[in-house]
């Protein structure tokens, strides 16, 4: 069948019907492991340090990165790290971006918080280009780091989705997870209030009160159009003919996973 050039190709792509949409409950090797919990020490994870000079200075890393090209949470300056795991294509992460931006501004304008708190974002499943696109689109004022191979998710046990936010408090033994929040915060003020509580409260009591982290099970979602297969085929065929494809044939294809398109 001869395929026309230009925008018509895009119309063809929009006609592909997917019967089953799978969202992996864990995309990395650590997906089946124990999810990090309040009271746990943050793992000895090495963040890539390909940061701009202002970002490195904000995190207090200018004289700590050396030639290793990596840094740990313990290397970040301050008493508390707000660590946000996001994904460029996650709708909830897009909703969360303005909330984090405003929370950052509230912290930066408070002398008591600005010297103690640092924000850091990690784009899980995103490369450097995609992370930059996200940062530019939402004018994110704090450093964002790519994690294309989902290494951080593996290290944390994988919550099953994003956004996933950890509040890490510095102790003599390392950075302790004080709160692990899945989803979008209700408001910037709620996030900042949590930051204040974590900074001022007794660590043992706060950990005891903190709700446990839970893995979100999004292993499978089925999309079932309210039409029979024959009716769907008839509609797709009619649409393709209107788009100028002439005689067309439609058939299902079984993927190696067992799903059909």
Tab-separated table of N, CA and C in Angstrom, residues 86-91 93-95 97-98 101 129-141 144:
chain	number	residue	atom	x	y	z
A	86	UNK	N	11.008	12.371	40.003
A	86	UNK	CA	9.969	12.739	39.047
A	86	UNK	C	10.264	12.100	37.702
A	87	UNK	N	9.321	12.251	36.778
A	87	UNK	CA	9.518	11.830	35.401
A	87	UNK	C	8.900	12.885	34.498
A	88	UNK	N	9.600	13.219	33.464
A	88	UNK	CA	9.183	14.289	32.536
A	88	UNK	C	7.785	14.061	32.001
A	89	UNK	N	7.401	12.796	31.795
A	89	UNK	CA	6.130	12.488	31.148
A	89	UNK	C	5.055	12.065	32.141
A	90	UNK	N	5.340	12.209	33.422
A	90	UNK	CA	4.372	11.885	34.469
A	90	UNK	C	3.452	13.079	34.684
A	91	UNK	N	2.152	12.867	34.501
A	91	UNK	CA	1.199	13.969	34.618
A	91	UNK	C	1.194	14.551	36.032
A	93	UNK	N	3.626	14.604	38.095
A	93	UNK	CA	4.866	15.357	38.301
A	93	UNK	C	4.747	16.762	37.720
A	94	UNK	N	4.027	16.882	36.641
A	94	UNK	CA	3.810	18.195	36.044
A	94	UNK	C	2.930	19.054	36.954
A	95	UNK	N	1.959	18.422	37.592
A	95	UNK	CA	1.133	19.149	38.557
A	95	UNK	C	1.947	19.543	39.785
A	97	UNK	N	5.189	20.238	39.913
A	97	UNK	CA	6.301	21.168	39.660
A	97	UNK	C	6.053	22.569	40.230
A	98	UNK	N	4.899	23.205	39.977
A	98	UNK	CA	4.679	24.541	40.560
A	98	UNK	C	4.638	24.520	42.087
A	101	UNK	N	8.240	24.440	43.184
A	101	UNK	CA	8.842	25.753	42.923
A	101	UNK	C	8.465	26.755	44.006
A	129	UNK	N	18.882	15.423	28.403
A	129	UNK	CA	18.114	16.321	27.536
A	129	UNK	C	16.685	16.466	28.014
A	130	UNK	N	16.066	15.350	28.377
A	130	UNK	CA	14.672	15.374	28.812
A	130	UNK	C	14.534	16.107	30.149
A	131	UNK	N	15.495	15.909	31.040
A	131	UNK	CA	15.463	16.616	32.318
A	131	UNK	C	15.571	18.126	32.098
A	132	UNK	N	16.438	18.529	31.166
A	132	UNK	CA	16.566	19.955	30.862
A	132	UNK	C	15.264	20.516	30.301
A	133	UNK	N	14.591	19.740	29.458
A	133	UNK	CA	13.308	20.194	28.919
A	133	UNK	C	12.308	20.435	30.041
A	134	UNK	N	12.263	19.523	31.000
A	134	UNK	CA	11.341	19.662	32.128
A	134	UNK	C	11.699	20.905	32.945
A	135	UNK	N	12.985	21.075	33.199
A	135	UNK	CA	13.414	22.222	34.003
A	135	UNK	C	13.107	23.536	33.294
A	136	UNK	N	13.348	23.586	31.996
A	136	UNK	CA	13.072	24.806	31.237
A	136	UNK	C	11.582	25.100	31.173
A	137	UNK	N	10.780	24.054	30.967
A	137	UNK	CA	9.334	24.261	30.838
A	137	UNK	C	8.725	24.824	32.106
A	138	UNK	N	9.177	24.329	33.267
A	138	UNK	CA	8.576	24.751	34.529
A	138	UNK	C	9.451	25.720	35.322
A	139	UNK	N	10.548	26.166	34.728
A	139	UNK	CA	11.455	27.118	35.391
A	139	UNK	C	11.815	26.646	36.799
A	140	UNK	N	12.240	25.404	36.895
A	140	UNK	CA	12.599	24.821	38.187
A	140	UNK	C	13.863	25.507	38.705
A	141	UNK	N	13.835	26.063	39.924
A	141	UNK	CA	14.976	26.848	40.415
A	141	UNK	C	16.060	26.032	41.102
A	144	UNK	N	18.358	19.589	39.019
A	144	UNK	CA	17.711	18.359	38.586
A	144	UNK	C	18.772	17.467	37.943
